[in-house]
Amino acid sequence: MTVERSQPVHAPMTPFETADGELVVGGMPLSRLAARVGRTPFYAYDRHLLAQRVAKLRSVLPPTVKLHYAMKANPMPALVCHMAGLVDGIDVASGGELKVALDAGTDPREISFAGPGKSREELRQAVAAGILINIESFREIDELASLSQKLSLPARVAVRVNPDFELKSSGMKMGGGPKQFGIDAEHVPDALTEIGRQGLAFEGFHLFAGSQNLKAEAIVDAQCKAYALARRLAERAPAPVRFLNLGGGFGIPYFPGEQRLDLASIGANLAALSQQASTEMPGAELVIELGRYLVGEAGIYVTRVVDRKISRGQLFLVVDGGLHHHLSASGNFGQVIRKNYPVTIGNRMGATKKEIATIVGPLCTPLDLLADRMELAHAEPGDLVVIFQSGAYGASASPQGFLGHPAVVEVLV
Ligand SMILES: *Cc1c(COP(=O)(O)O)cnc(C)c1O
């Protein structure tokens, strides 16, 4: 029927099982889950897979290293509650996220707040809550000094350092060179003097070099450099280091040919650094903060086929969801070259009749593309298209108001 050549295929998405021709999500066949949710499109996050992921990570991390969830990756309140019971702390990046983390019952001592341009109101919320604030500018030091005085509570602070190195092979660089994040390493000694002079409660350093990295050697290299830099800076600190947040950046495979991150070497390196810290910075706890790696693979986006049409020999499946719910899958959230996310027809898992289809959403823009010429099971209107690897940077990272379609539903199953 079509002469189009399909795009290369993905590795199988192993965490979800199949039974009787359907994907199984949260212990039930996908079509039943869709009926339970009541409408499409929706995101489903599997709590069992989330717990499994944390357990697997803990099995390779030394017990001395604390694991934080960076909730920017998925701020759904029920999911944050679930994660709060699994990890050691939550990292927030706004006053709104702080509220969700506190509502989830997270111990304020284990919440940290990073992000450029924190407003005075957000800083006041943070001081009053008693959480750790990662300072990113000299203005924040002054604001916090005045707020500490007003609230009679010394602000708990760490310095977010913009390092003098970059995270190699990172999908998104967030440290090194000129950046809006953190204080440049060469100015940190002055910031530390100021923090001491203003009477803030200094507790440590935060270094976050980048995101979506699949190369263990690059992550190991960045963590070693972050540790060495923090150790050097600690000599200028007004108080001993209690927390040393080495960032994260652990990636997950999205595209054909991508390999899973090798955790063993990262775990071994963190064990070595932790050992070193126990003598060089006694009392300092090493922390890593992960978003995508913890939640990305536990979530799917489900959208229903509305129309099936052929244009000049190319088959289009038009679905009821699109880039307004899932900007990342459309390739418009930071990707340089658009590639297909792993996609399947979730209610026709065993189908032998295949075809090459392009999946598009209902928005009146050619950017609303969810799968470009992929080989999929033959699908008809009513069938359920599933996009895997959708647990991170999905609903909250998409322009839901664009074109006035209904908001997406999210369920934790
Ligand atoms: C975005 C962000 C994270 C989470 O990054 P992931 O790639 O999702 O793990 C962690 N820390 C900080 C400071 C961030 O800005």
Short mmCIF file of C-alpha atoms and ligand atoms in Angstrom, two decimals:
data_model
loop_
_atom_site.label_atom_id
_atom_site.label_comp_id
_atom_site.label_asym_id
_atom_site.label_seq_id
_atom_site.Cartn_x
_atom_site.Cartn_y
_atom_site.Cartn_z
CA MET A 1 0.00 0.00 0.00
CA THR A 2 2.77 2.43 0.85
CA VAL A 3 6.23 2.79 -0.60
CA GLU A 4 7.56 4.87 2.32
CA ARG A 5 10.52 3.41 4.15
CA SER A 6 10.10 3.22 7.91
CA GLN A 7 12.46 4.75 10.48
CA PRO A 8 14.85 2.43 12.38
CA VAL A 9 13.32 0.39 15.19
CA HIS A 10 13.68 0.82 18.94
CA ALA A 11 14.85 -1.64 21.51
CA PRO A 12 11.83 -3.30 23.18
CA MET A 13 10.40 -1.32 26.10
CA THR A 14 10.86 -4.01 28.67
CA PRO A 15 9.26 -2.66 31.84
CA PHE A 16 5.67 -3.06 30.61
CA GLU A 17 4.24 -6.52 30.08
CA THR A 18 1.81 -7.79 27.48
CA ALA A 19 -1.08 -10.23 27.94
CA ASP A 20 -3.73 -11.42 25.46
CA GLY A 21 -2.61 -8.93 22.83
CA GLU A 22 -2.74 -5.90 25.11
CA LEU A 23 -0.22 -3.88 27.00
CA VAL A 24 -0.68 -4.37 30.76
CA VAL A 25 -0.55 -1.17 32.79
CA GLY A 26 -1.05 -1.08 36.53
CA GLY A 27 -2.09 -4.74 36.43
CA MET A 28 -4.88 -4.33 33.86
CA PRO A 29 -5.21 -4.50 30.08
CA LEU A 30 -4.81 -1.09 28.50
CA SER A 31 -8.35 -0.92 27.06
CA ARG A 32 -9.79 -1.57 30.52
CA LEU A 33 -7.54 1.09 32.03
CA ALA A 34 -8.73 3.53 29.34
CA ALA A 35 -12.33 2.74 30.32
CA ARG A 36 -11.48 3.27 33.98
CA VAL A 37 -9.82 6.62 33.29
CA GLY A 38 -12.93 7.61 31.39
CA ARG A 39 -11.38 9.42 28.48
CA THR A 40 -8.34 9.78 26.31
CA PRO A 41 -5.72 11.14 26.08
CA PHE A 42 -4.09 10.32 29.39
CA TYR A 43 -0.76 9.72 31.05
CA ALA A 44 -0.41 6.63 33.23
CA TYR A 45 2.45 6.22 35.71
CA ASP A 46 3.07 2.80 37.20
CA ARG A 47 3.81 2.97 40.94
CA HIS A 48 5.27 -0.53 40.98
CA LEU A 49 7.76 0.38 38.23
CA LEU A 50 8.69 3.57 40.10
CA ALA A 51 9.46 1.56 43.24
CA GLN A 52 11.40 -0.98 41.18
CA ARG A 53 13.54 1.74 39.65
CA VAL A 54 14.45 3.26 43.00
CA ALA A 55 15.24 -0.20 44.43
CA LYS A 56 17.47 -1.03 41.47
CA LEU A 57 19.35 2.22 41.83
CA ARG A 58 19.80 1.72 45.57
CA SER A 59 21.22 -1.73 44.93
CA VAL A 60 24.19 -0.18 43.11
CA LEU A 61 24.59 3.03 45.12
CA PRO A 62 26.59 2.99 48.34
CA PRO A 63 24.18 3.26 51.30
CA THR A 64 25.90 6.48 52.40
CA VAL A 65 24.79 8.36 49.27
CA LYS A 66 21.39 10.05 49.52
CA LEU A 67 18.97 9.87 46.65
CA HIS A 68 16.78 12.90 45.90
CA TYR A 69 13.94 13.19 43.41
CA ALA A 70 14.05 16.35 41.26
CA MET A 71 10.30 16.87 40.92
CA LYS A 72 10.58 19.18 37.91
CA ALA A 73 10.63 15.96 35.85
CA ASN A 74 7.10 15.07 36.98
CA PRO A 75 5.31 17.22 39.55
CA MET A 76 1.98 15.30 39.65
CA PRO A 77 1.10 15.51 43.37
CA ALA A 78 0.14 11.83 43.78
CA LEU A 79 3.37 10.76 42.12
CA VAL A 80 5.45 13.13 44.26
CA CYS A 81 3.76 11.63 47.36
CA HIS A 82 4.65 8.14 46.16
CA MET A 83 8.25 9.16 45.40
CA ALA A 84 8.58 10.93 48.76
CA GLY A 85 8.10 7.55 50.43
CA LEU A 86 10.83 5.95 48.30
CA VAL A 87 13.67 8.48 48.16
CA ASP A 88 15.59 10.45 50.82
CA GLY A 89 14.55 13.93 49.75
CA ILE A 90 12.92 16.11 47.11
CA ASP A 91 14.50 18.88 45.04
CA VAL A 92 12.20 21.70 44.06
CA ALA A 93 12.66 24.54 41.60
CA SER A 94 9.82 26.93 42.46
CA GLY A 95 7.53 28.00 45.30
CA GLY A 96 4.74 25.98 43.66
CA GLU A 97 6.84 22.82 43.67
CA LEU A 98 7.81 23.49 47.28
CA LYS A 99 4.14 23.39 48.27
CA VAL A 100 3.66 20.02 46.57
CA ALA A 101 6.80 18.58 48.24
CA LEU A 102 5.66 19.76 51.68
CA ASP A 103 2.12 18.46 51.09
CA ALA A 104 3.68 15.11 50.20
CA GLY A 105 5.01 14.92 53.76
CA THR A 106 8.69 15.35 52.87
CA ASP A 107 10.90 16.26 55.84
CA PRO A 108 11.85 19.93 55.23
CA ARG A 109 15.43 19.08 56.20
CA GLU A 110 15.53 16.91 53.08
CA ILE A 111 14.05 19.42 50.63
CA SER A 112 16.35 21.64 48.59
CA PHE A 113 15.46 24.50 46.31
CA ALA A 114 17.48 25.42 43.20
CA GLY A 115 16.75 27.68 40.25
CA PRO A 116 17.72 31.09 38.94
CA GLY A 117 15.64 34.17 39.75
CA LYS A 118 14.03 32.99 42.99
CA SER A 119 11.62 35.73 43.98
CA ARG A 120 11.60 37.31 47.43
CA GLU A 121 8.24 35.60 48.08
CA GLU A 122 9.67 32.20 47.15
CA LEU A 123 12.73 32.79 49.33
CA ARG A 124 10.46 33.77 52.24
CA GLN A 125 8.43 30.56 51.78
CA ALA A 126 11.67 28.57 51.74
CA VAL A 127 13.13 30.14 54.90
CA ALA A 128 9.84 29.74 56.75
CA ALA A 129 9.62 26.09 55.67
CA GLY A 130 13.15 25.41 56.93
CA ILE A 131 14.40 23.87 53.70
CA LEU A 132 17.87 24.11 52.16
CA ILE A 133 18.22 26.91 49.61
CA ASN A 134 20.78 26.57 46.83
CA ILE A 135 22.02 30.13 46.40
CA GLU A 136 22.54 31.20 42.79
CA SER A 137 23.46 34.90 43.07
CA PHE A 138 24.73 37.58 45.44
CA ARG A 139 21.24 39.14 45.41
CA GLU A 140 19.86 35.95 46.95
CA ILE A 141 22.40 36.25 49.80
CA ASP A 142 21.19 39.78 50.60
CA GLU A 143 17.51 38.85 50.34
CA LEU A 144 18.00 35.83 52.57
CA ALA A 145 19.89 37.85 55.17
CA SER A 146 17.02 40.31 55.43
CA LEU A 147 14.37 37.56 55.47
CA SER A 148 16.28 35.61 58.13
CA GLN A 149 16.21 38.66 60.33
CA LYS A 150 12.49 39.34 59.76
CA LEU A 151 11.53 35.72 60.43
CA SER A 152 14.12 35.24 63.22
CA LEU A 153 15.22 32.08 61.45
CA PRO A 154 18.67 31.75 59.92
CA ALA A 155 18.24 30.62 56.31
CA ARG A 156 19.80 27.24 55.56
CA VAL A 157 21.91 27.66 52.46
CA ALA A 158 24.18 25.83 50.07
CA VAL A 159 26.03 27.48 47.22
CA ARG A 160 25.15 26.32 43.74
CA VAL A 161 28.43 26.43 41.87
CA ASN A 162 28.65 27.03 38.14
CA PRO A 163 31.67 24.77 37.65
CA ASP A 164 34.69 25.43 35.51
CA PHE A 165 34.06 22.18 33.59
CA GLU A 166 31.24 20.80 31.42
CA LEU A 167 29.36 17.50 31.52
CA LYS A 168 30.53 15.78 28.34
CA SER A 169 27.91 14.12 26.09
CA SER A 170 25.06 15.65 28.01
CA GLY A 171 21.74 16.22 26.20
CA MET A 172 21.37 19.58 27.94
CA LYS A 173 24.34 21.37 29.51
CA MET A 174 23.54 23.30 32.66
CA GLY A 175 27.00 24.09 34.01
CA GLY A 176 30.36 25.26 32.72
CA GLY A 177 31.04 28.38 30.67
CA PRO A 178 28.72 31.37 31.01
CA LYS A 179 25.42 30.21 32.56
CA GLN A 180 22.43 31.70 34.38
CA PHE A 181 22.69 28.86 36.91
CA GLY A 182 24.70 29.09 40.11
CA ILE A 183 27.63 31.31 41.03
CA ASP A 184 30.75 31.02 38.88
CA ALA A 185 33.33 28.92 40.73
CA GLU A 186 35.85 31.80 40.78
CA HIS A 187 33.37 34.03 42.66
CA VAL A 188 32.31 31.39 45.18
CA PRO A 189 34.99 32.32 47.78
CA ASP A 190 33.55 35.87 47.90
CA ALA A 191 30.02 34.47 48.18
CA LEU A 192 31.13 32.26 51.09
CA THR A 193 32.63 35.25 52.90
CA GLU A 194 29.39 37.16 52.40
CA ILE A 195 27.28 34.22 53.65
CA GLY A 196 29.41 34.05 56.80
CA ARG A 197 29.29 37.81 57.34
CA GLN A 198 25.50 37.91 56.98
CA GLY A 199 25.02 35.04 59.45
CA LEU A 200 23.31 32.57 57.11
CA ALA A 201 23.52 28.89 58.03
CA PHE A 202 25.97 27.48 55.48
CA GLU A 203 25.46 23.77 54.85
CA GLY A 204 27.13 22.85 51.58
CA PHE A 205 27.51 22.92 47.85
CA HIS A 206 25.38 22.00 44.88
CA LEU A 207 26.78 21.24 41.43
CA PHE A 208 24.54 20.26 38.56
CA ALA A 209 26.31 19.93 35.23
CA GLY A 210 23.58 18.74 32.85
CA SER A 211 20.77 16.40 31.93
CA GLN A 212 20.01 13.29 29.81
CA ASN A 213 23.44 11.69 29.74
CA LEU A 214 23.80 8.05 28.68
CA LYS A 215 27.59 7.86 29.07
CA ALA A 216 28.63 6.54 32.49
CA GLU A 217 32.25 7.64 31.98
CA ALA A 218 31.12 11.24 31.42
CA ILE A 219 29.00 11.20 34.58
CA VAL A 220 31.84 9.65 36.61
CA ASP A 221 34.21 12.29 35.27
CA ALA A 222 31.80 15.12 36.17
CA GLN A 223 31.20 13.72 39.67
CA CYS A 224 34.95 13.45 40.34
CA LYS A 225 35.53 17.01 39.16
CA ALA A 226 32.54 18.27 41.17
CA TYR A 227 33.88 16.58 44.29
CA ALA A 228 37.39 18.02 43.79
CA LEU A 229 36.02 21.52 43.21
CA ALA A 230 33.76 21.35 46.26
CA ARG A 231 36.62 20.12 48.39
CA ARG A 232 38.76 23.05 47.30
CA LEU A 233 35.95 25.52 47.95
CA ALA A 234 35.16 23.96 51.33
CA GLU A 235 38.43 25.41 52.67
CA ARG A 236 36.90 28.88 52.27
CA ALA A 237 33.51 27.99 53.77
CA PRO A 238 32.24 29.62 56.98
CA ALA A 239 31.10 26.23 58.37
CA PRO A 240 31.75 22.53 57.69
CA VAL A 241 30.04 21.02 54.64
CA ARG A 242 27.03 18.89 55.60
CA PHE A 243 25.55 18.30 52.15
CA LEU A 244 27.45 17.89 48.93
CA ASN A 245 24.98 17.58 46.07
CA LEU A 246 26.82 16.19 43.07
CA GLY A 247 23.87 16.55 40.69
CA GLY A 248 22.73 13.74 38.44
CA GLY A 249 22.00 13.92 34.76
CA PHE A 250 21.39 10.17 34.38
CA GLY A 251 19.70 9.63 31.01
CA ILE A 252 17.24 7.06 29.67
CA PRO A 253 17.14 5.64 26.14
CA TYR A 254 14.56 7.26 23.87
CA PHE A 255 15.74 6.61 20.35
CA PRO A 256 16.80 3.68 18.19
CA GLY A 257 20.35 2.56 18.92
CA GLU A 258 20.56 4.17 22.38
CA GLN A 259 21.96 2.00 25.16
CA ARG A 260 20.94 2.00 28.80
CA LEU A 261 23.25 3.81 31.22
CA ASP A 262 25.79 1.51 32.90
CA LEU A 263 25.09 2.08 36.59
CA ALA A 264 27.80 -0.16 38.03
CA SER A 265 30.71 2.20 37.33
CA ILE A 266 28.75 5.20 38.65
CA GLY A 267 27.94 3.31 41.86
CA ALA A 268 31.59 2.28 42.30
CA ASN A 269 32.79 5.84 41.76
CA LEU A 270 30.29 7.23 44.27
CA ALA A 271 31.44 4.64 46.80
CA ALA A 272 35.03 5.80 46.30
CA LEU A 273 34.08 9.49 46.60
CA SER A 274 32.00 8.78 49.67
CA GLN A 275 34.99 7.03 51.25
CA GLN A 276 37.21 10.00 50.39
CA ALA A 277 34.66 12.44 51.81
CA SER A 278 34.52 10.57 55.11
CA THR A 279 38.13 11.59 55.80
CA GLU A 280 38.45 14.83 53.81
CA MET A 281 35.06 16.37 54.67
CA PRO A 282 33.88 14.47 57.74
CA GLY A 283 30.17 14.81 58.37
CA ALA A 284 29.40 15.66 54.74
CA GLU A 285 26.64 13.65 53.10
CA LEU A 286 26.84 13.02 49.36
CA VAL A 287 23.55 13.55 47.54
CA ILE A 288 22.54 12.84 43.97
CA GLU A 289 19.39 14.34 42.50
CA LEU A 290 17.60 12.62 39.66
CA GLY A 291 14.42 13.41 37.81
CA ARG A 292 14.07 11.75 34.44
CA TYR A 293 15.97 8.59 35.41
CA LEU A 294 13.60 7.82 38.28
CA VAL A 295 10.28 8.45 36.55
CA GLY A 296 10.76 8.58 32.78
CA GLU A 297 10.43 4.90 31.97
CA ALA A 298 7.51 4.28 34.35
CA GLY A 299 5.10 6.45 32.37
CA ILE A 300 3.19 6.16 29.11
CA TYR A 301 1.02 8.55 27.14
CA VAL A 302 -2.14 7.03 25.68
CA THR A 303 -4.10 8.60 22.86
CA ARG A 304 -6.91 7.25 20.67
CA VAL A 305 -7.01 7.04 16.88
CA VAL A 306 -9.70 9.41 15.56
CA ASP A 307 -9.08 9.23 11.84
CA ARG A 308 -7.17 7.18 9.34
CA LYS A 309 -6.30 8.81 6.05
CA ILE A 310 -3.95 8.38 3.15
CA SER A 311 -2.33 11.37 1.52
CA ARG A 312 -0.47 10.70 -1.72
CA GLY A 313 0.45 7.21 -0.63
CA GLN A 314 1.40 8.03 2.99
CA LEU A 315 -0.78 6.71 5.81
CA PHE A 316 -1.69 9.15 8.60
CA LEU A 317 -3.30 8.12 11.86
CA VAL A 318 -4.83 11.21 13.43
CA VAL A 319 -5.12 10.85 17.21
CA ASP A 320 -6.88 12.84 19.93
CA GLY A 321 -3.64 13.86 21.68
CA GLY A 322 -0.58 15.70 20.49
CA LEU A 323 2.18 18.17 21.19
CA HIS A 324 -0.05 20.24 23.48
CA HIS A 325 0.20 17.32 25.95
CA HIS A 326 3.51 15.81 24.90
CA LEU A 327 5.86 18.39 23.50
CA SER A 328 8.91 16.14 23.98
CA ALA A 329 7.54 13.33 21.81
CA SER A 330 6.86 15.82 19.02
CA GLY A 331 10.56 16.72 19.09
CA ASN A 332 10.01 20.33 20.09
CA PHE A 333 11.35 20.26 23.67
CA GLY A 334 15.06 20.83 23.25
CA GLN A 335 15.81 18.21 20.59
CA VAL A 336 18.05 19.31 17.73
CA ILE A 337 16.95 16.63 15.28
CA ARG A 338 13.48 15.12 15.59
CA LYS A 339 13.47 11.37 16.23
CA ASN A 340 10.61 9.03 17.03
CA TYR A 341 9.91 8.06 20.62
CA PRO A 342 9.06 4.36 21.03
CA VAL A 343 5.41 3.94 20.08
CA THR A 344 3.04 0.98 19.88
CA ILE A 345 -0.63 0.23 19.27
CA GLY A 346 -1.38 -0.81 22.85
CA ASN A 347 -4.50 -2.87 22.17
CA ARG A 348 -2.96 -4.79 19.24
CA MET A 349 0.31 -5.98 20.73
CA GLY A 350 0.52 -9.38 19.05
CA ALA A 351 -0.75 -8.23 15.66
CA THR A 352 0.93 -9.72 12.62
CA LYS A 353 -0.63 -7.29 10.17
CA LYS A 354 1.79 -4.34 10.09
CA GLU A 355 1.91 -1.07 8.22
CA ILE A 356 3.99 2.07 8.10
CA ALA A 357 2.09 4.91 9.71
CA THR A 358 2.67 8.54 10.59
CA ILE A 359 0.90 9.56 13.78
CA VAL A 360 -0.22 13.15 14.08
CA GLY A 361 -2.30 15.05 16.61
CA PRO A 362 -5.37 17.23 16.09
CA LEU A 363 -3.55 20.57 16.17
CA CYS A 364 -3.54 22.68 13.05
CA THR A 365 0.26 22.78 12.76
CA PRO A 366 2.74 20.45 11.05
CA LEU A 367 4.74 20.40 14.30
CA ASP A 368 2.06 18.15 15.82
CA LEU A 369 3.84 14.94 14.85
CA LEU A 370 4.06 12.04 17.32
CA ALA A 371 5.53 9.32 15.09
CA ASP A 372 7.05 9.73 11.66
CA ARG A 373 6.72 6.71 9.34
CA MET A 374 7.00 3.97 11.94
CA GLU A 375 6.21 0.31 11.42
CA LEU A 376 3.21 -0.40 13.65
CA ALA A 377 0.32 -2.83 13.92
CA HIS A 378 -2.54 -2.00 11.53
CA ALA A 379 -4.76 0.45 13.43
CA GLU A 380 -8.28 1.75 13.04
CA PRO A 381 -10.20 4.61 14.69
CA GLY A 382 -10.80 3.68 18.34
CA ASP A 383 -7.43 1.95 18.77
CA LEU A 384 -5.04 3.10 21.47
CA VAL A 385 -1.65 4.55 20.55
CA VAL A 386 0.93 4.33 23.36
CA ILE A 387 4.05 6.46 23.61
CA PHE A 388 6.61 4.93 25.98
CA GLN A 389 9.31 6.77 27.99
CA SER A 390 6.75 9.43 28.86
CA GLY A 391 6.97 9.66 32.65
CA ALA A 392 9.26 12.71 32.64
CA TYR A 393 8.88 16.15 31.05
CA GLY A 394 5.43 15.27 29.70
CA ALA A 395 2.25 17.01 30.80
CA SER A 396 3.88 19.78 32.82
CA ALA A 397 6.41 20.54 30.07
CA SER A 398 3.81 20.96 27.33
CA PRO A 399 1.78 23.96 26.12
CA GLN A 400 -1.63 22.65 27.16
CA GLY A 401 -3.46 25.85 26.29
CA PHE A 402 -2.31 25.81 22.67
CA LEU A 403 -5.42 25.47 20.45
CA GLY A 404 -7.89 25.11 23.29
CA HIS A 405 -8.20 21.33 23.55
CA PRO A 406 -9.05 19.77 26.94
CA ALA A 407 -6.24 19.28 29.48
CA VAL A 408 -4.70 15.83 29.71
CA VAL A 409 -5.66 13.42 32.52
CA GLU A 410 -2.88 11.90 34.64
CA VAL A 411 -3.25 8.71 36.66
CA LEU A 412 -0.93 6.87 39.01
CA VAL A 413 -1.70 3.17 38.77
C1 LIG B 1 16.24 19.72 35.94
C2 LIG B 1 17.09 19.51 37.11
C3 LIG B 1 17.28 18.22 37.62
C4 LIG B 1 16.67 17.00 37.02
O1 LIG B 1 17.29 16.65 35.83
P1 LIG B 1 16.98 15.22 35.18
O2 LIG B 1 17.74 15.23 33.91
O3 LIG B 1 15.51 15.12 34.98
O4 LIG B 1 17.47 14.18 36.11
C5 LIG B 1 18.06 18.09 38.75
N1 LIG B 1 18.62 19.15 39.34
C6 LIG B 1 18.47 20.40 38.87
C7 LIG B 1 19.12 21.52 39.58
C8 LIG B 1 17.71 20.62 37.74
O5 LIG B 1 17.56 21.86 37.29
#
